[in-house]
Coordinates of C-alpha atoms in Angstrom, one line a residue:
Chain A
M1 CA 124.3 77.0 214.4
L2 CA 120.8 76.7 212.9
V3 CA 120.1 77.4 209.3
A4 CA 116.5 77.6 208.0
E5 CA 115.6 75.0 205.4
G6 CA 115.8 76.5 201.9
A7 CA 119.0 78.8 202.9
A8 CA 120.7 77.1 199.7
D9 CA 118.7 79.7 197.9
S10 CA 120.6 82.4 199.7
E11 CA 124.2 83.2 198.8
V12 CA 125.0 85.0 202.0
L13 CA 123.4 82.1 204.0
V14 CA 125.3 79.6 202.1
E15 CA 128.6 81.3 202.6
I16 CA 127.9 81.7 206.4
A17 CA 127.2 77.9 206.9
S18 CA 130.4 77.2 204.8
L19 CA 132.4 79.5 207.2
A20 CA 131.0 78.2 210.1
R21 CA 131.7 74.4 208.8
A22 CA 135.3 75.5 208.2
A23 CA 135.7 76.9 211.7
G24 CA 134.4 73.4 213.1
V25 CA 131.0 74.8 214.4
P26 CA 128.1 72.2 214.1
V27 CA 125.6 73.5 211.6
R28 CA 122.1 72.1 211.7
V29 CA 119.4 72.6 208.9
V30 CA 116.0 73.3 210.7
D31 CA 112.6 74.5 209.2
R32 CA 111.5 78.2 209.4
G33 CA 109.3 77.7 212.2
Q34 CA 112.0 76.0 214.4
L35 CA 114.3 78.8 213.8
S36 CA 111.8 81.5 214.7
A37 CA 110.9 79.6 217.8
A38 CA 114.7 79.7 218.7
A39 CA 115.2 83.2 217.7
Q40 CA 114.9 85.8 220.2
T41 CA 114.6 88.7 217.8
E42 CA 111.8 89.6 215.6
S43 CA 112.0 88.6 211.6
P44 CA 114.9 86.3 212.1
Q45 CA 117.0 86.4 208.8
G46 CA 117.4 82.7 208.3
V47 CA 120.4 81.9 210.7
L48 CA 121.1 81.8 214.4
A49 CA 124.1 80.9 216.2
T50 CA 124.6 80.1 219.8
A51 CA 127.6 81.8 221.4
D52 CA 129.6 82.2 224.5
P53 CA 128.2 85.1 226.9
L54 CA 130.2 88.4 225.9
P55 CA 133.2 89.0 228.1
Q56 CA 132.5 91.7 230.6
A57 CA 134.9 94.9 230.7
E58 CA 136.0 96.3 234.0
L59 CA 135.3 100.2 234.7
E60 CA 139.2 100.5 235.9
D61 CA 140.4 99.1 232.7
L62 CA 138.3 101.1 230.2
A63 CA 139.4 104.4 232.3
R64 CA 143.2 103.4 231.9
R65 CA 145.4 105.1 229.2
H66 CA 147.2 102.3 227.1
P67 CA 150.7 103.4 225.6
G68 CA 150.5 103.9 222.1
R69 CA 146.4 104.1 221.8
P70 CA 144.5 107.0 221.9
A71 CA 143.4 108.4 225.0
P72 CA 140.3 106.7 226.4
F73 CA 137.0 107.7 224.7
L74 CA 134.0 106.2 226.6
V75 CA 130.5 106.2 226.1
V76 CA 128.0 106.1 229.3
L77 CA 124.2 105.3 229.0
D78 CA 122.3 106.3 231.9
G79 CA 118.8 104.5 231.7
V80 CA 118.4 103.9 228.2
T81 CA 115.8 100.8 228.0
D82 CA 115.5 100.2 224.5
P83 CA 117.5 97.4 223.2
H84 CA 117.4 98.8 219.6
N85 CA 118.7 102.3 221.0
L86 CA 121.4 100.4 222.9
G87 CA 122.5 98.6 219.9
A88 CA 122.6 101.5 217.6
V89 CA 124.6 103.3 220.1
V90 CA 127.1 100.3 220.3
R91 CA 127.4 100.5 216.4
T92 CA 127.9 104.2 216.3
A93 CA 130.2 104.2 219.0
A94 CA 132.6 101.4 217.8
S95 CA 132.5 103.3 214.2
A96 CA 133.7 106.6 215.9
G97 CA 136.6 104.9 217.8
S98 CA 135.0 104.9 221.1
S99 CA 137.0 102.6 223.3
G100 CA 134.2 101.4 225.6
L101 CA 130.6 101.6 226.8
I102 CA 129.4 101.8 230.2
V103 CA 125.8 100.8 231.2
G104 CA 123.7 100.4 234.3
R105 CA 122.6 97.0 235.7
H106 CA 119.2 98.2 236.6
R107 CA 116.6 100.0 234.6
A108 CA 118.6 99.7 231.5
A109 CA 118.6 97.8 228.4
G110 CA 121.0 94.8 228.4
L111 CA 123.0 93.4 225.7
T112 CA 120.0 91.1 224.4
A113 CA 120.0 89.3 221.2
A114 CA 117.9 92.4 219.8
A115 CA 120.5 94.8 220.9
V116 CA 123.3 92.7 219.5
K117 CA 121.7 92.6 216.1
A118 CA 121.0 96.3 216.0
A119 CA 124.6 96.6 216.8
A120 CA 125.7 94.9 213.7
G121 CA 129.0 93.7 214.7
G122 CA 129.8 96.5 217.1
V123 CA 129.7 94.6 220.4
E124 CA 132.6 92.2 219.1
H125 CA 134.8 95.4 219.2
L126 CA 133.3 97.6 221.7
P127 CA 134.2 96.7 225.4
V128 CA 131.0 97.0 227.6
A129 CA 131.2 97.4 231.3
T130 CA 128.1 96.8 233.3
V131 CA 127.7 98.7 236.6
A132 CA 125.5 98.8 239.5
G133 CA 125.1 102.5 239.5
I134 CA 126.0 105.4 237.1
P135 CA 126.4 107.9 239.4
N136 CA 129.4 106.1 241.2
A137 CA 130.8 105.1 237.9
L138 CA 131.2 108.6 236.8
S139 CA 132.9 109.6 240.0
A140 CA 135.1 106.7 239.7
L141 CA 135.9 107.9 236.1
A142 CA 136.6 111.3 237.2
A143 CA 138.9 110.2 239.9
A144 CA 140.7 107.9 237.3
G145 CA 141.3 111.1 235.1
V146 CA 138.6 110.6 232.8
W147 CA 136.7 113.8 231.9
T148 CA 132.7 113.2 232.5
V149 CA 130.9 115.2 229.9
A150 CA 127.2 115.3 230.1
L151 CA 125.0 115.7 227.0
D152 CA 122.3 118.1 228.3
P153 CA 119.9 119.9 226.3
G154 CA 119.8 122.8 228.9
A155 CA 123.6 123.2 228.7
R156 CA 124.6 126.6 227.1
K157 CA 128.1 125.4 226.0
P158 CA 127.9 123.4 222.6
V159 CA 129.3 120.2 222.1
W160 CA 131.3 121.6 219.1
G161 CA 134.9 121.8 219.6
L162 CA 134.9 120.2 222.9
E163 CA 138.3 121.1 224.5
V164 CA 138.8 117.7 226.4
A165 CA 138.2 115.8 223.2
T166 CA 141.8 114.5 222.9
E167 CA 141.9 113.9 226.5
P168 CA 140.6 110.7 228.4
V169 CA 136.8 111.7 228.0
A170 CA 133.4 110.1 228.7
I171 CA 130.3 111.2 226.8
V172 CA 127.3 110.4 229.3
L173 CA 123.8 110.4 227.6
G174 CA 120.4 109.9 229.3
A175 CA 117.3 108.2 228.4
E176 CA 114.9 108.9 225.6
G177 CA 112.6 111.4 227.0
K178 CA 113.5 111.7 230.5
G179 CA 117.2 112.7 229.7
L180 CA 119.9 112.3 232.3
S181 CA 119.1 111.5 236.0
R182 CA 119.6 114.2 238.1
L183 CA 122.3 112.6 240.1
A184 CA 124.1 111.4 237.2
R185 CA 124.0 115.1 235.8
D186 CA 125.3 116.5 238.8
R187 CA 128.1 114.0 238.9
C188 CA 129.4 115.2 235.4
E189 CA 132.4 117.7 235.4
L190 CA 131.2 119.3 232.2
A191 CA 127.7 119.8 230.4
V192 CA 127.3 120.5 226.7
S193 CA 124.5 120.5 224.2
I194 CA 123.8 119.9 220.6
P195 CA 122.6 123.1 219.4
M196 CA 119.6 122.6 217.3
P197 CA 118.6 125.2 214.8
G198 CA 115.4 123.4 213.6
P199 CA 111.9 124.2 214.5
I200 CA 111.8 120.8 216.7
A201 CA 114.5 120.2 218.9
S202 CA 114.4 116.6 219.7
L203 CA 117.1 113.9 218.8
N204 CA 116.7 110.1 219.3
V205 CA 119.3 109.0 221.9
S206 CA 121.0 107.2 219.1
A207 CA 121.0 110.1 216.7
A208 CA 122.5 112.3 219.6
A209 CA 125.1 109.7 220.3
A210 CA 126.0 109.8 216.6
V211 CA 126.5 113.5 216.6
A212 CA 128.5 113.7 220.1
C213 CA 130.8 110.7 219.4
F214 CA 131.7 111.8 215.7
E215 CA 132.3 115.4 217.2
V216 CA 135.0 113.6 219.6
A217 CA 136.2 111.6 216.4
R218 CA 136.4 115.0 214.4
S219 CA 138.3 116.8 217.1
R220 CA 140.6 114.1 217.5
T221 CA 141.6 113.9 214.0
T222 CA 141.7 117.5 213.2
Q223 CA 143.6 118.5 216.3
A224 CA 145.9 115.6 215.7
D225 CA 146.5 117.1 212.1
Chain B
M1 CA 90.3 110.6 217.6
L2 CA 90.3 107.1 219.2
V3 CA 91.5 106.8 223.1
A4 CA 91.8 103.4 224.6
E5 CA 89.6 102.6 227.6
G6 CA 91.5 103.0 230.9
A7 CA 93.4 106.0 229.4
A8 CA 91.8 107.8 232.3
D9 CA 94.9 106.1 234.3
S10 CA 97.3 108.1 232.1
E11 CA 98.0 111.6 232.8
V12 CA 99.3 112.4 229.0
L13 CA 96.2 110.6 227.5
V14 CA 94.1 112.6 229.5
E15 CA 95.7 115.7 228.4
I16 CA 95.9 114.6 224.7
A17 CA 92.1 114.0 224.8
S18 CA 91.3 117.4 226.5
L19 CA 93.4 119.2 224.2
A20 CA 91.8 117.4 221.2
R21 CA 88.1 118.2 222.5
A22 CA 89.2 121.8 223.0
A23 CA 90.3 121.9 219.3
G24 CA 86.8 120.5 218.3
V25 CA 88.1 117.0 217.5
P26 CA 85.7 114.1 218.1
V27 CA 87.1 112.0 220.6
R28 CA 85.7 108.4 221.0
V29 CA 86.8 105.8 223.8
V30 CA 87.4 102.3 222.3
D31 CA 88.7 99.3 224.0
R32 CA 92.5 98.3 223.4
G33 CA 91.5 95.6 220.9
Q34 CA 89.7 97.9 218.8
L35 CA 92.5 100.6 219.0
S36 CA 95.1 97.9 218.2
A37 CA 93.1 96.8 215.1
A38 CA 92.8 100.2 213.9
A39 CA 96.4 101.1 214.4
Q40 CA 98.9 100.8 211.7
T41 CA 101.8 100.5 213.9
E42 CA 103.2 98.0 216.3
S43 CA 102.4 98.6 220.1
P44 CA 100.1 101.5 219.9
Q45 CA 100.3 103.8 222.8
G46 CA 96.7 104.2 223.7
V47 CA 95.9 106.9 221.2
L48 CA 95.1 107.2 217.6
A49 CA 94.2 110.3 215.2
T50 CA 93.2 110.3 211.8
A51 CA 94.4 113.5 210.1
D52 CA 94.4 114.7 206.5
P53 CA 97.1 113.6 204.2
L54 CA 100.5 115.6 204.6
P55 CA 100.7 118.1 201.9
Q56 CA 103.2 117.4 199.2
A57 CA 106.3 120.0 198.7
E58 CA 107.5 120.7 195.2
L59 CA 111.1 120.3 194.3
E60 CA 111.3 123.6 193.0
D61 CA 109.9 125.3 196.0
L62 CA 112.6 123.5 198.3
A63 CA 115.6 124.6 195.8
R64 CA 114.5 128.1 196.0
R65 CA 116.2 130.5 198.3
H66 CA 113.7 132.7 200.5
P67 CA 114.9 136.1 201.6
G68 CA 115.5 136.5 205.2
R69 CA 115.8 132.4 205.6
P70 CA 119.1 130.4 205.6
A71 CA 120.0 128.9 202.3
P72 CA 118.1 125.8 201.3
F73 CA 119.4 122.7 203.3
L74 CA 118.1 119.7 201.9
V75 CA 118.3 115.9 202.5
V76 CA 118.0 113.4 199.6
L77 CA 117.3 109.6 200.4
D78 CA 117.9 107.2 197.6
G79 CA 116.3 104.0 198.3
V80 CA 115.9 103.9 202.0
T81 CA 113.2 101.3 202.3
D82 CA 112.8 101.1 206.2
P83 CA 110.1 103.4 207.4
H84 CA 112.0 103.8 211.1
N85 CA 115.0 104.8 209.3
L86 CA 113.0 107.1 207.3
G87 CA 111.2 108.5 210.3
A88 CA 114.5 108.9 212.2
V89 CA 115.9 110.8 209.4
V90 CA 113.1 113.2 209.1
R91 CA 113.4 113.8 212.9
T92 CA 117.1 114.4 212.9
A93 CA 116.9 116.6 209.7
A94 CA 114.2 118.8 211.2
S95 CA 116.2 119.3 214.3
A96 CA 119.3 120.1 212.5
G97 CA 117.4 122.9 210.6
S98 CA 116.9 121.1 207.1
S99 CA 114.4 123.0 205.0
G100 CA 113.4 119.9 203.2
L101 CA 113.4 116.2 202.4
I102 CA 113.4 114.4 199.0
V103 CA 112.4 110.8 198.6
G104 CA 111.9 108.7 195.6
R105 CA 108.2 107.2 194.7
H106 CA 109.5 103.7 193.9
R107 CA 111.6 101.2 196.1
A108 CA 111.5 103.6 199.0
A109 CA 109.9 103.8 202.2
G110 CA 106.7 106.3 202.2
L111 CA 105.6 108.4 205.1
T112 CA 103.5 105.6 206.5
A113 CA 102.2 105.6 210.2
A114 CA 105.4 103.9 211.3
A115 CA 107.6 106.4 209.7
V116 CA 105.5 109.3 211.1
K117 CA 105.6 107.9 214.7
A118 CA 109.4 107.5 214.6
A119 CA 109.8 110.7 213.1
A120 CA 108.3 112.0 216.5
G121 CA 106.9 115.2 215.2
G122 CA 109.3 116.1 212.5
V123 CA 106.9 115.6 209.7
E124 CA 104.8 118.7 210.8
H125 CA 107.8 120.9 210.0
L126 CA 109.9 119.3 207.4
P127 CA 108.5 119.7 203.7
V128 CA 108.8 116.4 202.0
A129 CA 109.0 116.3 198.1
T130 CA 108.2 112.8 196.6
V131 CA 109.9 112.5 193.0
A132 CA 109.7 110.0 190.3
G133 CA 113.6 109.4 190.2
I134 CA 116.4 110.5 192.3
P135 CA 119.2 111.2 189.8
N136 CA 116.7 113.5 187.8
A137 CA 115.9 115.3 191.0
L138 CA 119.6 115.9 191.6
S139 CA 120.3 117.2 188.1
A140 CA 117.1 119.7 188.9
L141 CA 118.7 120.7 192.1
A142 CA 122.2 121.4 190.6
A143 CA 120.5 123.4 187.9
A144 CA 118.5 125.3 190.5
G145 CA 121.8 126.2 192.1
V146 CA 121.8 123.6 195.1
W147 CA 125.1 121.9 195.6
T148 CA 124.4 118.2 195.5
V149 CA 126.8 116.3 198.0
A150 CA 126.9 112.5 198.2
L151 CA 127.7 110.8 201.4
D152 CA 130.0 108.1 200.0
P153 CA 132.1 105.7 202.3
G154 CA 134.6 105.6 199.3
A155 CA 134.8 109.4 199.0
R156 CA 138.6 110.7 200.3
K157 CA 137.1 114.1 201.1
P158 CA 135.8 114.3 204.6
V159 CA 132.7 115.7 205.4
W160 CA 134.1 118.0 208.2
G161 CA 134.1 121.6 207.3
L162 CA 132.1 121.1 204.0
E163 CA 132.7 124.3 202.3
V164 CA 129.4 124.5 200.5
A165 CA 127.6 124.1 203.9
T166 CA 126.3 127.6 204.0
E167 CA 125.2 127.7 200.3
P168 CA 122.2 125.9 199.2
V169 CA 122.9 122.2 199.7
A170 CA 121.6 118.8 199.5
I171 CA 123.0 115.8 201.4
V172 CA 122.4 112.8 199.6
L173 CA 122.3 109.5 201.5
G174 CA 122.0 106.1 200.1
A175 CA 120.2 102.8 201.3
E176 CA 121.2 100.7 204.2
G177 CA 123.8 98.1 202.9
K178 CA 123.9 99.0 199.1
G179 CA 124.5 102.8 199.8
L180 CA 123.8 105.3 197.0
S181 CA 122.9 103.8 193.6
R182 CA 125.6 104.3 190.8
L183 CA 123.5 106.7 188.9
A184 CA 122.5 108.9 192.1
R185 CA 126.3 109.1 193.0
D186 CA 127.3 110.1 189.4
R187 CA 124.8 112.9 189.3
C188 CA 126.1 114.5 192.6
E189 CA 128.7 117.4 192.3
L190 CA 130.6 116.6 195.3
A191 CA 131.3 113.4 197.4
V192 CA 132.3 113.4 201.1
S193 CA 132.7 110.6 203.6
I194 CA 132.4 110.3 207.3
P195 CA 135.9 109.3 208.7
M196 CA 135.6 106.2 210.9
P197 CA 138.5 105.8 213.2
G198 CA 137.0 102.8 214.8
P199 CA 137.6 99.0 214.2
I200 CA 134.2 98.7 212.3
A201 CA 133.0 101.4 209.9
S202 CA 129.6 101.0 209.6
L203 CA 126.7 103.6 210.4
N204 CA 123.1 102.9 210.0
V205 CA 121.8 105.7 207.5
S206 CA 119.9 107.5 210.5
A207 CA 123.5 107.8 212.2
A208 CA 125.1 108.8 209.1
A209 CA 122.5 111.4 208.6
A210 CA 122.7 112.7 211.9
V211 CA 126.6 113.4 211.7
A212 CA 126.1 115.0 208.3
C213 CA 123.0 117.1 209.0
F214 CA 124.9 118.5 212.3
E215 CA 128.0 118.9 210.4
V216 CA 126.1 121.3 208.1
A217 CA 124.3 123.0 211.2
R218 CA 127.6 123.3 213.0
S219 CA 129.3 125.1 210.0
R220 CA 126.4 127.3 209.5
T221 CA 126.4 128.3 213.0
T222 CA 130.2 128.7 213.4
Q223 CA 130.8 130.2 209.9
A224 CA 128.0 132.8 210.6
D225 CA 129.7 133.6 213.9

């Protein structure tokens, strides 16, 4: 772990360094220029740790029901290329109780440093599976008994009160601007929209993910009562 | 309006420039360096327009019921300092049918170019009132018959099925990290939380705003059915 010179002025950095040392992590104090050069994000906040690569989850594991645990609640991102949006979705999905995220390998944001930072701890809790193609992954999920639900602004059925929310379910979100690819949309078993009563009808993908994920969370808690 | 040289290669820029000319807006073609120098946002997308300042809304107007229109549905931001978060909240609130936003003048993000860009058109539709102090504004809203509802992670009552959603209502959100100031929290008549079943319980203010605003929107449409 690298800590910026002058970090002793910051209570939280002192605490981070002390926790790291207690855990046996070597801590080196460097000047701010060195830290910025080593960082892969804009405006690093005075500390940088090198970690093992995140473990990769397998699609089949994410689709499987585990006894004593809620039914799988997955989020599938089709062609989301902005790492901040990816990170924001990870954070929101983890908070809403999602059990896994599925992203494509191509034309998609990876879990870069910027995405991990935006996820604010979420990546440590939400298993992520990277797949070669989203359409095939959707077919595999359906075959494994997971309802695939496209979030599609053109769908007439609202996301409110989604009947399959308590069953194994995957919420499928498209890219900012372009939306879901035709192929991905066609592979989904259901399509729902977020009704937007306002004068504009435009949600960032992370806002749409927040609304849809917490609608699943709401249905799961209120239907379980 | 300034358009970057080489914009003729981009269909959308050509369309923007042609619409501007049709509306009598002077369009000047400049090189990318000049455009970047004039822009107040990172990575300008090849076009920059200078506009009149946004009109300021008055708190009393936002709190007033208008015949034939839904009851006021306001969003109050207490100490949100990140312009991207402010812009994202504007976009989401406008899409959810909010009738106005209230922000503080001090220690708060203003509607800078970065915020306006993140709002993706929302600022043209959502009236914004800037107030000297949020606690006083909350008292004024309550006196005007608007329910003031704090979004507070410590509240036991969930935001789901908010009873006052169809009445004049203001959703009050605090800053990233610090949450609502004590004074603002104490002035709110109700407090609700977003139940988070996940292993982390942490939402970005724009994600929290999305969940709360669309819960109001959902209640308004489903209760009206």
